[in-house]
Amino acid sequence: MKINSPLEAYKYLPGTNCGKCGEQTCMAFAARLIDRSKKLTDCTPMLEEKFSKKLRELHVLLAPEVREVVVGVGEKAVKIGGDDVLYRHRLTFFNPTAFAYDVWDTMPENELTERVRKIQDFKKFYVGDFLKLDMVAVRCISNDPKKFADAVKKVIETTDMPLILCSFDPEVLRAGLDVAKDKNPLLYAANKDNWQQVADIAIEYDVPVTLFSPDDLDTLKSLAMTFASMGTEKLVLDPGTFPAGKDLKKTFTNFLKIRRAGVEGDKDIAYPIMAVPLTAWMVHDDAVSASYWETVIASIFTIKYGDVMIMHSIEPYALLPQLHIRDTIYTDPRKPVSVQPAMYKIGNPDRDSPVLVTTNFALTYYTVESDLASSKIDCYLWAIDTDGIGVEAAVAGGQLTAAKIKKGIEDSGFNLKNDTTHNTIVLPGLAARLQGDVEDETGSRVMIGPADSGRLPGWMEKNWPPKAE
C-alpha cells in the first residue's frame, strides 16, 4: 500500500540520525522522501546488505501511483506523470504538464529553424522564475520517411529540447528515430492498427511511446497491457482530444476515469495522459478562434490530469494563460512560494539610501522589487522571514513582528546606525500598527510607507530624505 506520511517512511529507515543524507535526523529525511526532494539512495546505510529487504519494500511503497515517464536527455529532459493524488491539496502535483509545440516536415528549412528557436527561447519572468516551454513535436505531413528524418535532424541541430515524433506510419517513426535515437524522444503514436510494429520499434530503441485510442478506453487499456507484457512500461495514454461540444465533455470524462482508476490502484492504466489541444485547429476556420479554443482546452486539461500536451499557437496571447495556469496548479499548496530572507540591494544604494521592509512571500517581494527597480530607486530591501506569507496576513497572524524585523536586521549583518546616515526603517502601510514596537525594538526611527508599492515613487518624492528630528 502506498505511504504518504514521514512517520510511515521513518519506520523503514535505520533510525541512527547519522546525517550522511544531509539531514540532521532520519525523520527529517523521511519528510524529504515524501516530498521527493531526496532519493532513497541518499541514505547510504540503507544500501547495506542488512537493510536490503527494507530498501526494496520502501522503494515499492514510495513509488508514485501513476508511473513516471522521462522524455529527452540531459538537463532539459522532462518527467511526466508520477502523481499520487486526484486533488493537489491532499499532497501536491509533482511534475508540471509538459508543453510541446509543433513543427512539420513540409516547412521550408528557414521557417522550421526559426519556429524551433522561438519555442526554445520563449520565457516569461514571473515570481522569481522564468516560465518556459518544454518540448518540440515534429509532425510528419509528407508521409515521406526521408523527409521526416531530415526535419528531425534539423530540429536536433537547432535545439536540445526533448522531442515528440508524430506519425502513425511505423516506417516514418523508425526513420525519425534513427536520427534521434540518442535523444530519448516520445513516439506518437501506436493505435489498434499499427501497434505491433510500433511496439517493436519502441522496445528496440528503448524509448517511450504514446498509445492512441480515441474515446475507447477498453482498447486503450488493452494496448497498455499488451505493451507492458511485451516488456515496456514507458507508456503515455492518449484517449483522444475532441475539441468541441459534447465530445469535449466526453474527453474530459475519459481523463477523469483514467486518472481515478490509476490513482485508486489499477496499475494496468496508471500511466501519464496526453492531451492534444492542437485539434482545435481542425474545427475552427480562423486562426484567432482556433488559438483561443486551443488555450481553453489546454487550460482545462492542465487542471485535470493532462501530463503532456501537443499544441500549435506560439503567440504570447496564447502562451501566457497556459503557462500561468500551469504555474498556479503545480505550485505546492502546502508551501507558500517564498524568497530567501535577506537584505537585498536595489540599484546602487549608499549610506543615504532608504531601508525598506517587506516579507519573503515571493509575490510580495518581487512586486515591491519590480516597483522600486523600474522607478530607479536605489535602496535596501529587507525580506523578513514570515514563512512565505504576505504583509497583511503576516501582521495579523503574528508572522511579521517587531522582534522578527529586529532579528532579520541583525542576521543580515547590516547596522542601521553605522551603515546609514538616517537610522530609519520604512515599513509597508499594511504594517503600520507595528511602528511603535519596531522603534522600541530597534532604536531606529520608523516611517510608514504606502500600502501599495506602486505608490512608492510618489511617496519617496514627498518623504525622502527624512527631516531631521
Short mmCIF file of C-alpha atoms in Angstrom, two decimals, residues 102-116 141 147 151:
data_model
loop_
_atom_site.label_atom_id
_atom_site.label_comp_id
_atom_site.label_asym_id
_atom_site.label_seq_id
_atom_site.Cartn_x
_atom_site.Cartn_y
_atom_site.Cartn_z
CA ASP A 102 4.66 21.59 -33.25
CA VAL A 103 6.77 21.90 -36.36
CA TRP A 104 6.18 19.84 -39.51
CA ASP A 105 8.34 18.27 -42.15
CA THR A 106 6.95 20.23 -45.10
CA MET A 107 8.08 23.57 -43.69
CA PRO A 108 10.87 25.41 -45.53
CA GLU A 109 14.11 24.90 -43.63
CA ASN A 110 14.49 28.55 -42.59
CA GLU A 111 10.91 28.70 -41.29
CA LEU A 112 11.37 25.44 -39.37
CA THR A 113 14.54 26.60 -37.62
CA GLU A 114 13.03 30.00 -36.87
CA ARG A 115 9.96 28.40 -35.27
CA VAL A 116 12.10 25.98 -33.24
CA ILE A 141 2.80 15.77 -43.08
CA LYS A 147 11.78 13.99 -45.47
CA ALA A 151 13.24 17.58 -40.45
#
